Structures are given as C-alpha cells and as structure tokens.
GROMACS .gro file of C-alpha atoms in nm:
model
  505
    1MET     CA    1  10.495  -1.532  10.335
    2SER     CA    2  10.779  -1.284  10.339
    3ILE     CA    3  10.791  -1.251   9.961
    4THR     CA    4  10.491  -1.056   9.840
    5ASN     CA    5  10.490  -1.192   9.482
    6THR     CA    6  10.507  -1.557   9.581
    7PRO     CA    7  10.229  -1.753   9.405
    8THR     CA    8   9.979  -1.978   9.574
    9SER     CA    9   9.805  -2.298   9.466
   10ASN     CA   10   9.520  -2.084   9.329
   11ASP     CA   11   9.745  -1.925   9.068
   12ALA     CA   12   9.791  -2.056   8.716
   13CYS     CA   13  10.035  -2.342   8.667
   14LEU     CA   14  10.252  -2.122   8.444
   15SER     CA   15  10.298  -1.863   8.719
   16ILE     CA   16  10.385  -2.128   8.977
   17VAL     CA   17  10.633  -2.297   8.743
   18HIS     CA   18  10.798  -1.964   8.661
   19SER     CA   19  10.840  -1.884   9.031
   20LEU     CA   20  10.981  -2.227   9.117
   21MET     CA   21  11.218  -2.212   8.819
   22CYS     CA   22  11.377  -1.903   8.973
   23HIS     CA   23  11.495  -2.116   9.266
   24ARG     CA   24  11.656  -2.402   9.075
   25GLN     CA   25  12.025  -2.463   9.139
   26GLY     CA   26  12.142  -2.487   8.780
   27GLY     CA   27  12.267  -2.844   8.772
   28GLU     CA   28  12.018  -2.950   8.504
   29SER     CA   29  11.937  -2.790   8.170
   30GLU     CA   30  11.660  -2.532   8.171
   31THR     CA   31  11.447  -2.754   7.946
   32PHE     CA   32  11.472  -3.055   8.175
   33ALA     CA   33  11.411  -2.846   8.489
   34LYS     CA   34  11.103  -2.681   8.338
   35ARG     CA   35  10.951  -3.012   8.232
   36ALA     CA   36  11.019  -3.170   8.571
   37ILE     CA   37  10.862  -2.877   8.757
   38GLU     CA   38  10.564  -2.857   8.521
   39SER     CA   39  10.500  -3.227   8.569
   40LEU     CA   40  10.508  -3.192   8.947
   41VAL     CA   41  10.287  -2.883   8.961
   42LYS     CA   42  10.023  -3.050   8.740
   43LYS     CA   43  10.021  -3.356   8.963
   44LEU     CA   44   9.971  -3.137   9.270
   45LYS     CA   45   9.707  -2.907   9.124
   46GLU     CA   46   9.428  -3.111   9.287
   47LYS     CA   47   9.615  -3.121   9.621
   48LYS     CA   48   9.628  -2.752   9.699
   49ASP     CA   49   9.765  -2.786  10.051
   50GLU     CA   50  10.061  -2.992   9.928
   51LEU     CA   51  10.124  -2.753   9.640
   52ASP     CA   52  10.126  -2.463   9.886
   53SER     CA   53  10.369  -2.659  10.103
   54LEU     CA   54  10.600  -2.706   9.803
   55ILE     CA   55  10.584  -2.336   9.713
   56THR     CA   56  10.656  -2.240  10.074
   57ALA     CA   57  10.947  -2.479  10.107
   58ILE     CA   58  11.114  -2.378   9.782
   59THR     CA   59  11.060  -2.002   9.793
   60THR     CA   60  11.181  -1.975  10.154
   61ASN     CA   61  11.470  -2.224  10.113
   62GLY     CA   62  11.317  -2.440  10.384
   63ALA     CA   63  11.303  -2.161  10.640
   64HIS     CA   64  10.939  -2.239  10.716
   65PRO     CA   65  10.808  -2.586  10.816
   66SER     CA   66  10.629  -2.764  10.532
   67LYS     CA   67  10.418  -3.075  10.486
   68CYS     CA   68  10.490  -3.380  10.272
   69VAL     CA   69  10.456  -3.317   9.898
   70THR     CA   70  10.355  -3.649   9.744
   71ILE     CA   71  10.319  -3.811   9.406
   72GLN     CA   72  10.216  -4.167   9.317
   73ARG     CA   73  10.495  -4.426   9.336
   74THR     CA   74  10.560  -4.598   9.003
   75LEU     CA   75  10.612  -4.973   8.962
   76ASP     CA   76  10.991  -4.950   8.949
   77GLY     CA   77  11.005  -4.648   9.181
   78ARG     CA   78  11.144  -4.420   8.912
   79LEU     CA   79  10.999  -4.113   8.743
   80GLN     CA   80  11.050  -4.040   8.373
   81VAL     CA   81  11.107  -3.680   8.272
   82ALA     CA   82  11.215  -3.570   7.923
   83GLY     CA   83  11.321  -3.921   7.825
   84ARG     CA   84  11.526  -3.975   8.141
   85LYS     CA   85  11.441  -4.189   8.440
   86GLY     CA   86  11.537  -4.121   8.799
   87PHE     CA   87  11.414  -4.151   9.153
   88PRO     CA   88  11.165  -3.866   9.208
   89HIS     CA   89  11.294  -3.743   9.544
   90VAL     CA   90  11.647  -3.731   9.397
   91ILE     CA   91  11.535  -3.543   9.084
   92TYR     CA   92  11.373  -3.263   9.283
   93ALA     CA   93  11.644  -3.252   9.549
   94ARG     CA   94  11.896  -3.197   9.269
   95LEU     CA   95  11.680  -2.928   9.110
   96TRP     CA   96  11.633  -2.718   9.421
   97ARG     CA   97  11.907  -2.809   9.669
   98TRP     CA   98  12.207  -3.017   9.563
   99PRO     CA   99  12.272  -3.027   9.185
  100ASP     CA  100  12.561  -3.273   9.235
  101LEU     CA  101  12.363  -3.513   9.452
  102HIS     CA  102  12.422  -3.889   9.429
  103LYS     CA  103  12.108  -4.099   9.467
  104ASN     CA  104  12.247  -4.287   9.768
  105GLU     CA  105  12.316  -3.969   9.966
  106LEU     CA  106  11.962  -3.885  10.080
  107LYS     CA  107  11.815  -3.961  10.421
  108HIS     CA  108  11.464  -3.851  10.510
  109VAL     CA  109  11.389  -3.640  10.817
  110LYS     CA  110  11.202  -3.809  11.102
  111TYR     CA  111  10.875  -3.626  11.050
  112CYS     CA  112  10.845  -3.717  10.680
  113GLN     CA  113  10.557  -3.965  10.656
  114PHE     CA  114  10.592  -4.062  10.289
  115ALA     CA  115  10.969  -4.073  10.240
  116PHE     CA  116  11.092  -4.278   9.946
  117ASP     CA  117  11.258  -4.537  10.172
  118LEU     CA  118  10.932  -4.602  10.359
  119LYS     CA  119  10.793  -4.778  10.048
  120CYS     CA  120  10.449  -4.614  10.072
  121ASP     CA  121  10.217  -4.593   9.774
  122SER     CA  122  10.292  -4.220   9.763
  123VAL     CA  123  10.640  -4.068   9.762
  124CYS     CA  124  10.733  -3.739   9.924
  125VAL     CA  125  10.940  -3.519   9.692
  126ASN     CA  126  10.970  -3.219   9.922
  127PRO     CA  127  11.347  -3.146   9.901
  128TYR     CA  128  11.343  -3.010  10.257
  129HIS     CA  129  11.217  -3.341  10.394
  130TYR     CA  130  11.554  -3.498  10.311
  131GLU     CA  131  11.903  -3.450  10.443
  132ARG     CA  132  12.224  -3.516  10.257
  133VAL     CA  133  12.457  -3.777  10.404
  134VAL     CA  134  12.788  -3.925  10.291
  135SER     CA  135  12.733  -4.239  10.084
  136PRO     CA  136  12.835  -4.547  10.284
  137GLY     CA  137  13.116  -4.748  10.131
  138ILE     CA  138  13.278  -4.455   9.950
  139ASP     CA  139  13.635  -4.417  10.065
  140LEU     CA  140  13.831  -4.147   9.887
  141SER     CA  141  14.107  -4.143  10.145
  142GLY     CA  142  14.364  -4.236   9.884
  143LEU     CA  143  14.293  -3.946   9.652
  144THR     CA  144  14.435  -3.599   9.595
  145LEU     CA  145  14.261  -3.343   9.376
  146SER     CA  146  14.434  -3.090   9.154
  147SER     CA  147  14.291  -2.836   8.913
  148SER     CA  148  14.162  -3.030   8.614
  149GLY     CA  149  13.928  -3.306   8.498
  150PRO     CA  150  13.564  -3.389   8.564
  151SER     CA  151  13.367  -3.698   8.634
  152GLY     CA  152  13.005  -3.684   8.553
  153LEU     CA  153  12.640  -3.727   8.597
  154MET     CA  154  12.404  -3.999   8.489
  155VAL     CA  155  12.224  -3.889   8.176
  156LYS     CA  156  12.078  -4.088   7.889
  157ASP     CA  157  12.247  -3.953   7.577
  158GLU     CA  158  12.341  -4.145   7.264
  159TYR     CA  159  12.383  -4.029   6.907
  160GLU     CA  160  12.026  -4.127   6.825
  161TYR     CA  161  11.717  -3.993   6.998
  162GLU     CA  162  11.647  -3.933   7.364
  163GLY     CA  163  11.308  -4.100   7.359
  164GLN     CA  164  11.434  -4.457   7.397
  165SER     CA  165  11.311  -4.601   7.723
  166SER     CA  166  11.574  -4.741   7.955
  167LEU     CA  167  11.517  -5.063   8.140
  168PRO     CA  168  11.439  -5.057   8.510
  169SER     CA  169  11.727  -5.119   8.747
  170ALA     CA  170  11.760  -5.173   9.116
  171GLU     CA  171  11.894  -4.883   9.317
  172GLY     CA  172  12.269  -4.899   9.371
  173HIS     CA  173  12.343  -5.095   9.053
  174MET     CA  174  12.572  -4.992   8.768
  175GLN     CA  175  12.563  -4.628   8.666
  176THR     CA  176  12.685  -4.419   8.374
  177ILE     CA  177  12.937  -4.155   8.481
  178GLN     CA  178  13.010  -3.879   8.230
  179HIS     CA  179  13.350  -3.729   8.150
  180PRO     CA  180  13.284  -3.408   7.953
  181PRO     CA  181  13.504  -3.255   7.678
  182SER     CA  182  13.837  -3.097   7.759
  183ARG     CA  183  14.048  -2.809   7.645
  184PRO     CA  184  14.426  -2.775   7.681
  185VAL     CA  185  14.576  -2.563   7.958
  186ALA     CA  186  14.929  -2.462   8.049
  187GLN     CA  187  15.105  -2.728   8.250
  188GLU     CA  188  15.395  -2.740   8.490
  189ALA     CA  189  15.683  -2.982   8.457
  190PHE     CA  190  15.589  -3.344   8.523
  191SER     CA  191  15.221  -3.254   8.561
  192THR     CA  192  14.946  -3.475   8.424
  193PRO     CA  193  14.724  -3.351   8.139
  194ALA     CA  194  14.437  -3.135   8.257
  195LEU     CA  195  14.068  -3.137   8.179
  196LEU     CA  196  13.857  -2.825   8.192
  197PRO     CA  197  13.491  -2.770   8.104
  198PRO     CA  198  13.377  -2.571   7.804
  199ALA     CA  199  13.379  -2.197   7.866
  200GLU     CA  200  13.018  -2.139   7.960
  201GLY     CA  201  12.835  -1.933   8.214
  202SER     CA  202  12.830  -2.074   8.563
  203SER     CA  203  12.548  -2.105   8.809
  204SER     CA  204  12.538  -1.952   9.154
  205ALA     CA  205  12.530  -2.299   9.304
  206SER     CA  206  12.875  -2.395   9.180
  207THR     CA  207  13.156  -2.160   9.100
  208SER     CA  208  13.494  -2.329   9.108
  209ALA     CA  209  13.672  -2.499   8.818
  210PHE     CA  210  13.658  -2.866   8.736
  211SER     CA  211  13.915  -3.083   8.906
  212SER     CA  212  14.077  -3.405   8.795
  213ILE     CA  213  14.217  -3.665   9.027
  214ALA     CA  214  14.596  -3.675   9.030
  215VAL     CA  215  14.733  -4.008   9.138
  216GLY     CA  216  15.064  -4.045   9.314
  217SER     CA  217  15.205  -4.365   9.456
  218THR     CA  218  15.367  -4.361   9.797
  219ASN     CA  219  15.179  -4.377  10.126
  220ALA     CA  220  14.878  -4.490   9.926
  221THR     CA  221  14.584  -4.682  10.061
  222SER     CA  222  14.606  -5.027   9.904
  223THR     CA  223  14.243  -5.133   9.932
  224TRP     CA  224  13.903  -4.989   9.852
  225THR     CA  225  13.789  -5.012  10.210
  226ARG     CA  226  13.499  -4.834  10.375
  227ASN     CA  227  13.572  -4.547  10.607
  228SER     CA  228  13.258  -4.397  10.752
  229ASN     CA  229  13.456  -4.136  10.947
  230PHE     CA  230  13.593  -3.980  10.632
  231THR     CA  231  13.394  -3.709  10.456
  232PRO     CA  232  13.481  -3.719  10.086
  233ASN     CA  233  13.494  -3.416   9.864
  234VAL     CA  234  13.144  -3.343   9.744
  235PRO     CA  235  13.124  -3.299   9.365
  236HIS     CA  236  12.938  -2.997   9.228
  237HIS     CA  237  12.758  -2.949   8.899
  238GLN     CA  238  12.823  -2.665   8.664
  239ASN     CA  239  12.603  -2.639   8.354
  240GLY     CA  240  12.490  -2.996   8.397
  241HIS     CA  241  12.835  -3.147   8.447
  242LEU     CA  242  12.985  -3.287   8.763
  243GLN     CA  243  13.285  -3.116   8.915
  244HIS     CA  244  13.500  -3.198   9.215
  245HIS     CA  245  13.624  -2.955   9.476
  246PRO     CA  246  13.933  -3.026   9.686
  247PRO     CA  247  13.849  -3.234   9.993
  248MET     CA  248  13.887  -3.135  10.354
  249ALA     CA  249  14.236  -3.177  10.494
  250HIS     CA  250  14.306  -3.508  10.665
  251PRO     CA  251  14.684  -3.532  10.722
  252GLY     CA  252  14.830  -3.865  10.626
  253HIS     CA  253  14.521  -3.984  10.438
  254TYR     CA  254  14.597  -3.862  10.088
  255TRP     CA  255  14.844  -3.961   9.825
  256PRO     CA  256  15.117  -3.696   9.782
  257VAL     CA  257  15.024  -3.374   9.607
  258HIS     CA  258  15.364  -3.353   9.438
  259ASN     CA  259  15.420  -3.516   9.103
  260GLU     CA  260  15.634  -3.797   9.239
  261ILE     CA  261  15.530  -4.035   8.964
  262ALA     CA  262  15.808  -3.896   8.743
  263PHE     CA  263  16.077  -4.006   8.990
  264GLN     CA  264  15.948  -4.349   9.087
  265PRO     CA  265  16.147  -4.666   9.030
  266PRO     CA  266  15.976  -4.936   8.821
  267ILE     CA  267  15.741  -5.170   9.003
  268SER     CA  268  15.927  -5.471   8.865
  269ASN     CA  269  16.277  -5.529   8.731
  270HIS     CA  270  16.136  -5.772   8.478
  271PRO     CA  271  16.203  -5.646   8.121
  272ALA     CA  272  15.912  -5.470   7.954
  273PRO     CA  273  15.698  -5.693   7.729
  274GLU     CA  274  15.742  -5.682   7.352
  275TYR     CA  275  15.388  -5.548   7.315
  276TRP     CA  276  15.236  -5.307   7.565
  277CYS     CA  277  14.877  -5.406   7.480
  278SER     CA  278  14.664  -5.624   7.255
  279ILE     CA  279  14.325  -5.513   7.125
  280ALA     CA  280  14.039  -5.743   7.025
  281TYR     CA  281  13.739  -5.606   6.835
  282PHE     CA  282  13.388  -5.741   6.897
  283GLU     CA  283  13.045  -5.699   6.745
  284MET     CA  284  12.791  -5.798   7.007
  285ASP     CA  285  12.942  -6.114   7.162
  286VAL     CA  286  13.149  -6.222   6.860
  287GLN     CA  287  13.514  -6.130   6.803
  288VAL     CA  288  13.573  -5.998   6.452
  289GLY     CA  289  13.918  -6.016   6.295
  290GLU     CA  290  14.246  -6.101   6.464
  291THR     CA  291  14.376  -5.950   6.786
  292PHE     CA  292  14.584  -5.638   6.719
  293LYS     CA  293  14.911  -5.613   6.913
  294VAL     CA  294  15.077  -5.279   6.982
  295PRO     CA  295  15.460  -5.282   7.014
  296SER     CA  296  15.616  -5.127   7.324
  297ASN     CA  297  15.811  -4.885   7.103
  298CYS     CA  298  15.477  -4.743   6.986
  299PRO     CA  299  15.324  -4.583   7.298
  300ILE     CA  300  15.032  -4.422   7.111
  301VAL     CA  301  14.785  -4.623   6.904
  302THR     CA  302  14.469  -4.509   6.727
  303VAL     CA  303  14.162  -4.731   6.692
  304ASP     CA  304  13.933  -4.585   6.425
  305GLY     CA  305  13.660  -4.676   6.178
  306TYR     CA  306  13.868  -4.638   5.862
  307VAL     CA  307  14.022  -4.898   5.631
  308ASP     CA  308  14.403  -4.869   5.625
  309PRO     CA  309  14.530  -5.230   5.660
  310SER     CA  310  14.897  -5.147   5.721
  311GLY     CA  311  14.875  -5.173   6.102
  312GLY     CA  312  15.157  -5.018   6.303
  313ASP     CA  313  15.010  -4.743   6.518
  314ARG     CA  314  14.656  -4.772   6.374
  315PHE     CA  315  14.395  -5.043   6.419
  316CYS     CA  316  14.135  -4.972   6.149
  317LEU     CA  317  13.806  -5.140   6.224
  318GLY     CA  318  13.648  -5.039   5.894
  319GLN     CA  319  13.849  -5.301   5.706
  320LEU     CA  320  13.714  -5.592   5.913
  321SER     CA  321  13.434  -5.799   5.760
  322ASN     CA  322  13.171  -6.005   5.937
  323VAL     CA  323  12.922  -6.220   5.746
  324HIS     CA  324  12.682  -6.204   6.041
  325ARG     CA  325  12.689  -5.824   6.066
  326THR     CA  326  12.343  -5.671   6.104
  327GLU     CA  327  12.216  -5.342   5.969
  328ALA     CA  328  12.212  -5.196   6.323
  329ILE     CA  329  12.581  -5.284   6.370
  330GLU     CA  330  12.665  -5.137   6.030
  331ARG     CA  331  12.491  -4.811   6.122
  332ALA     CA  332  12.679  -4.789   6.452
  333ARG     CA  333  13.014  -4.858   6.278
  334LEU     CA  334  12.955  -4.556   6.053
  335HIS     CA  335  12.977  -4.337   6.362
  336ILE     CA  336  13.312  -4.466   6.492
  337GLY     CA  337  13.492  -4.217   6.269
  338LYS     CA  338  13.829  -4.108   6.407
  339GLY     CA  339  13.773  -4.334   6.707
  340VAL     CA  340  14.003  -4.314   7.006
  341GLN     CA  341  14.370  -4.276   7.082
  342LEU     CA  342  14.525  -4.496   7.352
  343GLU     CA  343  14.847  -4.375   7.510
  344CYS     CA  344  15.080  -4.574   7.736
  345LYS     CA  345  15.266  -4.353   7.984
  346GLY     CA  346  15.547  -4.441   8.220
  347GLU     CA  347  15.566  -4.807   8.310
  348GLY     CA  348  15.209  -4.885   8.209
  349ASP     CA  349  14.953  -4.612   8.287
  350VAL     CA  350  14.697  -4.566   8.009
  351TRP     CA  351  14.522  -4.251   7.887
  352VAL     CA  352  14.239  -4.226   7.634
  353ARG     CA  353  14.162  -3.942   7.397
  354CYS     CA  354  13.823  -3.949   7.224
  355LEU     CA  355  13.878  -3.837   6.863
  356SER     CA  356  13.533  -3.944   6.743
  357ASP     CA  357  13.238  -3.710   6.703
  358HIS     CA  358  13.047  -3.943   6.937
  359ALA     CA  359  13.115  -4.051   7.292
  360VAL     CA  360  13.278  -4.379   7.386
  361PHE     CA  361  13.186  -4.583   7.694
  362VAL     CA  362  13.459  -4.733   7.910
  363GLN     CA  363  13.473  -4.999   8.179
  364SER     CA  364  13.767  -4.899   8.398
  365TYR     CA  365  13.838  -5.001   8.758
  366TYR     CA  366  14.064  -4.698   8.792
  367LEU     CA  367  13.784  -4.457   8.700
  368ASP     CA  368  13.548  -4.650   8.928
  369ARG     CA  369  13.775  -4.575   9.222
  370GLU     CA  370  13.819  -4.211   9.120
  371ALA     CA  371  13.439  -4.177   9.118
  372GLY     CA  372  13.410  -4.347   9.457
  373ARG     CA  373  13.239  -4.651   9.308
  374ALA     CA  374  13.296  -5.021   9.371
  375PRO     CA  375  13.500  -5.202   9.102
  376GLY     CA  376  13.288  -5.276   8.796
  377ASP     CA  377  12.998  -5.070   8.935
  378ALA     CA  378  12.998  -4.797   8.669
  379VAL     CA  379  13.023  -4.728   8.297
  380HIS     CA  380  13.220  -4.415   8.210
  381LYS     CA  381  13.107  -4.197   7.921
  382ILE     CA  382  13.404  -4.024   7.755
  383TYR     CA  383  13.295  -3.727   7.547
  384PRO     CA  384  13.449  -3.615   7.216
  385SER     CA  385  13.782  -3.432   7.269
  386ALA     CA  386  13.810  -3.558   7.629
  387TYR     CA  387  14.156  -3.680   7.736
  388ILE     CA  388  14.146  -3.888   8.051
  389LYS     CA  389  14.343  -4.144   8.244
  390VAL     CA  390  14.172  -4.484   8.250
  391PHE     CA  391  14.435  -4.714   8.401
  392ASP     CA  392  14.694  -4.676   8.677
  393LEU     CA  393  14.951  -4.956   8.693
  394ARG     CA  394  15.052  -4.905   9.055
  395GLN     CA  395  14.695  -4.902   9.178
  396CYS     CA  396  14.627  -5.218   8.974
  397HIS     CA  397  14.936  -5.386   9.121
  398ARG     CA  398  14.833  -5.303   9.477
  399GLN     CA  399  14.482  -5.430   9.410
  400MET     CA  400  14.595  -5.759   9.260
  401GLN     CA  401  14.835  -5.816   9.554
  402GLN     CA  402  14.559  -5.744   9.804
  403GLN     CA  403  14.299  -5.960   9.628
  404ALA     CA  404  14.539  -6.251   9.582
  405ALA     CA  405  14.641  -6.238   9.949
  406THR     CA  406  14.278  -6.212  10.060
  407ALA     CA  407  14.178  -6.510   9.847
  408GLN     CA  408  14.463  -6.722   9.977
  409ALA     CA  409  14.397  -6.634  10.339
  410ALA     CA  410  14.025  -6.700  10.297
  411ALA     CA  411  14.089  -7.035  10.130
  412ALA     CA  412  14.321  -7.142  10.414
  413ALA     CA  413  14.072  -7.028  10.678
  414GLN     CA  414  13.787  -7.202  10.498
  415ALA     CA  415  13.980  -7.528  10.485
  416ALA     CA  416  14.059  -7.498  10.856
  417ALA     CA  417  13.693  -7.427  10.935
  418VAL     CA  418  13.573  -7.729  10.742
  419ALA     CA  419  13.834  -7.943  10.916
  420GLY     CA  420  13.694  -7.827  11.251
  421ASN     CA  421  13.999  -7.628  11.356
  422ILE     CA  422  13.788  -7.314  11.388
  423PRO     CA  423  13.486  -7.358  11.617
  424GLY     CA  424  13.157  -7.264  11.458
  425PRO     CA  425  12.888  -7.048  11.621
  426GLY     CA  426  12.726  -7.221  11.915
  427SER     CA  427  12.981  -7.504  11.891
  428VAL     CA  428  12.808  -7.649  11.587
  429GLY     CA  429  13.117  -7.743  11.394
  430GLY     CA  430  13.291  -7.525  11.137
  431ILE     CA  431  13.054  -7.516  10.841
  432ALA     CA  432  12.912  -7.167  10.909
  433PRO     CA  433  13.248  -6.986  10.905
  434ALA     CA  434  13.343  -7.185  10.596
  435ILE     CA  435  13.037  -7.055  10.413
  436GLY     CA  436  13.121  -6.701  10.521
  437LEU     CA  437  13.469  -6.733  10.372
  438SER     CA  438  13.362  -6.897  10.047
  439ALA     CA  439  13.312  -6.573   9.855
  440ALA     CA  440  13.663  -6.443   9.925
  441ALA     CA  441  13.813  -6.786   9.868
  442GLY     CA  442  13.639  -6.801   9.530
  443ILE     CA  443  13.855  -6.522   9.382
  444GLY     CA  444  14.036  -6.689   9.092
  445VAL     CA  445  14.291  -6.603   8.826
  446ASP     CA  446  14.016  -6.477   8.594
  447ASP     CA  447  13.900  -6.229   8.860
  448LEU     CA  448  14.255  -6.097   8.898
  449ARG     CA  449  14.306  -6.090   8.520
  450ARG     CA  450  14.007  -5.857   8.483
  451LEU     CA  451  14.207  -5.592   8.670
  452CYS     CA  452  14.441  -5.585   8.367
  453ILE     CA  453  14.171  -5.538   8.104
  454LEU     CA  454  13.988  -5.231   7.970
  455ARG     CA  455  13.666  -5.252   7.770
  456MET     CA  456  13.538  -4.975   7.549
  457SER     CA  457  13.221  -4.942   7.341
  458PHE     CA  458  13.189  -4.704   7.049
  459VAL     CA  459  12.878  -4.487   7.012
  460LYS     CA  460  12.647  -4.704   7.226
  461GLY     CA  461  12.639  -4.727   7.604
  462TRP     CA  462  12.516  -5.005   7.830
  463GLY     CA  463  12.381  -5.038   8.181
  464PRO     CA  464  12.052  -4.927   8.340
  465ASP     CA  465  12.053  -4.594   8.155
  466TYR     CA  466  12.039  -4.779   7.821
  467PRO     CA  467  11.844  -5.066   7.663
  468ARG     CA  468  12.162  -5.279   7.668
  469GLN     CA  469  12.257  -5.431   8.002
  470SER     CA  470  12.598  -5.569   7.901
  471ILE     CA  471  12.879  -5.450   7.676
  472LYS     CA  472  12.827  -5.774   7.481
  473GLU     CA  473  12.495  -5.630   7.367
  474THR     CA  474  12.661  -5.323   7.212
  475PRO     CA  475  12.720  -5.323   6.835
  476CYS     CA  476  13.094  -5.246   6.828
  477TRP     CA  477  13.343  -5.257   7.114
  478ILE     CA  478  13.703  -5.341   7.195
  479GLU     CA  479  13.877  -5.527   7.475
  480ILE     CA  480  14.227  -5.408   7.564
  481HIS     CA  481  14.465  -5.644   7.745
  482LEU     CA  482  14.749  -5.455   7.917
  483HIS     CA  483  15.061  -5.668   7.898
  484ARG     CA  484  15.272  -5.502   8.168
  485ALA     CA  485  14.987  -5.544   8.415
  486LEU     CA  486  14.947  -5.909   8.314
  487GLN     CA  487  15.323  -5.951   8.358
  488LEU     CA  488  15.298  -5.813   8.712
  489LEU     CA  489  15.000  -6.038   8.785
  490ASP     CA  490  15.207  -6.336   8.677
  491GLU     CA  491  15.477  -6.231   8.925
  492VAL     CA  492  15.219  -6.192   9.203
  493LEU     CA  493  15.078  -6.538   9.135
  494HIS     CA  494  15.427  -6.691   9.131
  495THR     CA  495  15.511  -6.541   9.470
  496MET     CA  496  15.195  -6.679   9.631
  497PRO     CA  497  15.265  -7.006   9.814
  498ILE     CA  498  15.031  -7.284   9.705
  499ALA     CA  499  14.903  -7.527   9.967
  500ASP     CA  500  14.972  -7.896   9.905
  501PRO     CA  501  14.664  -8.076   9.775
  502GLN     CA  502  14.499  -8.297  10.033
  503PRO     CA  503  14.401  -8.652   9.938
  504LEU     CA  504  14.028  -8.711   9.902
  505ASP     CA  505  13.872  -8.951  10.149
   0.00000   0.00000   0.00000
C-alpha cells in the first residue's frame, strides 16, 4: 500500500477502527460512526482477507481493486447500530462515501458477488462495490432552490431514550425526514423566511449552506411524474443534517426564481371563507374536545399544552379532559409545552413554527414533494425553533385538478372497456383494460379531500423508525382542515361533468 502507516488485519481492532475513522465523511455523529465501524471490524476479524480488502478500499478511496466484504444478512435485512436500524450497505456507504445517500440510490457493480439486492445469506458492505444512481420516480423538475431551509435524514430520536427498537419495514416504505432548527437571517423584499443550520463546524464532505425550496407558481409542472432523464439536486449532509445544493441548470424545467408569488392574482374569485382552518385534537384514535375554528382575520394561531379557555388565536390542549386518557398519553401531553404556531400566508399557504422544546411530526404532501417523495410516503420531523412551509395552495389546486381529471378519464375509459368499446389484449373482450384502469377510477372525494388536510403529532413520531405505524397510534395529535383549499376542491368538483347513470340490466 502507498500509505506506510495503514493497518492490516493482523493489527488490533482499535488501531484499525482509528484508521478507518479518519476516512469517514462526516455525515453521522462520531459516536455512531465509531460504533458502526467497531461492529464491522469485529465481525471481520476472523475473515482476514475481507478485512484487508475493506482497509484497502477505504484507505485508498477505492483506487485499488478490492474483494467483497461480507456480513451475515439479518431476518429483515437491516442492521442495528446504536439503537438505529438501517440497511448495512447503505450505512457504510454513507459513512465512507456519500453522507447524504438515500437508500434507493445504490446499485451494485457487476463483479460484486454478495450485493444486497442479490438476496444472498451474506451481504457485501464494501462501499466501493456500489455505485450511486438517481432514485427512479423522483422528479424535482418543478423546483427551484434558494439559500435557506433543510430537509433531513432518517434518524430515530424522540424525547425518551434511543434504545427502543423500531419495527421492521419493507424497503421503500414511509420514512421520517428531519427538518432541523432554524435561525433568522436578513431577507429581501417579498422573500420567503429562511432556514439555516446551527453554527457548527463543517465537514470536508459538505461545505455549502443549507437551502430551502422556494416555490413559485407559473410554468409549473402540475403532476408528480417520473422523469428518468432529469438529474435532481443531490442533498448533502453537514453535521448529520441533510442539505440541498442548487440543481444543474435545465432551462424551462424549473419554477421561476423570482418571488412572483407576491404579485399573483387569486386562484379563485370566490370570497375567502369565514374561517381559514379548523383544528381537531386526537388522543390515539379518539377525538377529544370540539373542533377549533380559526377566523380568517386571525392568520396566526398557536396550539399549545396550556389551559387558557378563551380561544381566539390560541387552542389550548391542556384544558381538554378525556376520561379514557392513559398514563402514557398524560406523560406525552406534559411535553407539548408551547406547542406550534400555524401561520396562513397569502391566499392559503401554511407555515409552521415549532415553539415546543420537543419536535413535532407532520404529514404534508407539500413537504413530500419537496423531498422528492411520493404523496403520503414520508413523515416530516420539525425540530424546535424550525419555521417551515408545510402547505402550498397552488400546488394543492393543481394536484386536485389533475387527480380529478385522471379519475374521471379513467372511469370513462373503464366503462368503455367493460362495454367492449375498447378491444382487450388478444381480442379477449375488454375486461383486462378495465382492471388496469380501476385504480385510477377509484380516486374519490375522500382521496381529494386529503390534499386539503395536514396532520401533526406532538412529541411522538410514527412510521418504520418508531414503534407506532400510524398517527392514530400516537398519544396526542391534531388534524388541520384548510378551508380555502376545501373551497377550491368544491369548485373543481362542480366543474367536473358527471356522466349520466346507466340503468342496471
């Protein structure tokens, strides 16, 4: 080897770990990285040739060919390190190559005999036996990045202890995306609020500032379609947080950089609703108390854990009683504290500020799109002091128009297929195309109404990173119905022509 002090498999584990730690990329905490590397080195201590291959690969940055470095595959395919579970090849690829890596972005090289995707009993974790590829199905062609605001990584972190085991989940299912704390910065006229990371040292692997996604309106892409030819901006970690860099230039693909939102005409001429939102509070799957309505002349409302019953611009959850409340729910309620602030901007965009000392967890289709996820495919962790946009009215309006039109077209095509007006494959009638259209035709009013709703859990998260798989399993959460969006949905539904019902034979 070219580096004279590089250890070999004959050296002590501590020396090997120390050497490999020097090559980590800085995306994970030092404690997590050390435990992950120690675990791997101990597993390889009896396989000296593989350990030497790992040392060679890491210390030369892949400049020299190396063999597979394997560990035993677990039952659910995931490896637990320091109370966190993840796919082993992804964990070590993040440590030594791409700290911002998404788990769906890895493709093994042809000569790797034990790649994760090959489903062998052993899994190769050699980071240089994998290549990074753009995740299929992520289309960020409608986004423009400006200097502020992060989206985050998947980490198990609640106010309690880290040792809780998370339930297994299939790859590609819901994920927790973190949105770290913010600090105020100087802003230009008409600019959107900015998010910046805490002032900490940066790693050599990622040097630029966090970026938030600024959303304009005109020339926007109206659907969340796949575009395999587009290379999205690749997020980068800094001190364990995810940051976005500006994407490559693709003229005509992005929403305008300028702050045109300040000059846009309203989406609808229909008068604004009397209340801009209504908030229902739940404990597990039971609503507690009455729905709280926020007047349109009160654009900012606080939802907290205190007891003031006067209403107005505060919804105090502490005053609400529930005879079925458990001790676990009571403990969680104690941590709501100052809660969150919801702010309605413009015609109906919504921002959230976390005032609590503990994170809140949000289900937001807008943030899903900003993170390049499918709708409903992620839970977003909003850290204390973070101020972030969670709902965009124009994007919601475009999506409800597109989904309603798709459902109507699919229903019409399905009816035609069943009637035999569309020939089926191999001239076997029209049942096959009808089945293919059934999913799109099944989009109903409830599916469209979900576009107009935000859900937010206090203190406790849900999804595969947590013991709770649904928000209805969290101890205290709120559901926010956005009235302007529902008003627009009503208009969309009224403009959709309804086919005459056909008599049943």
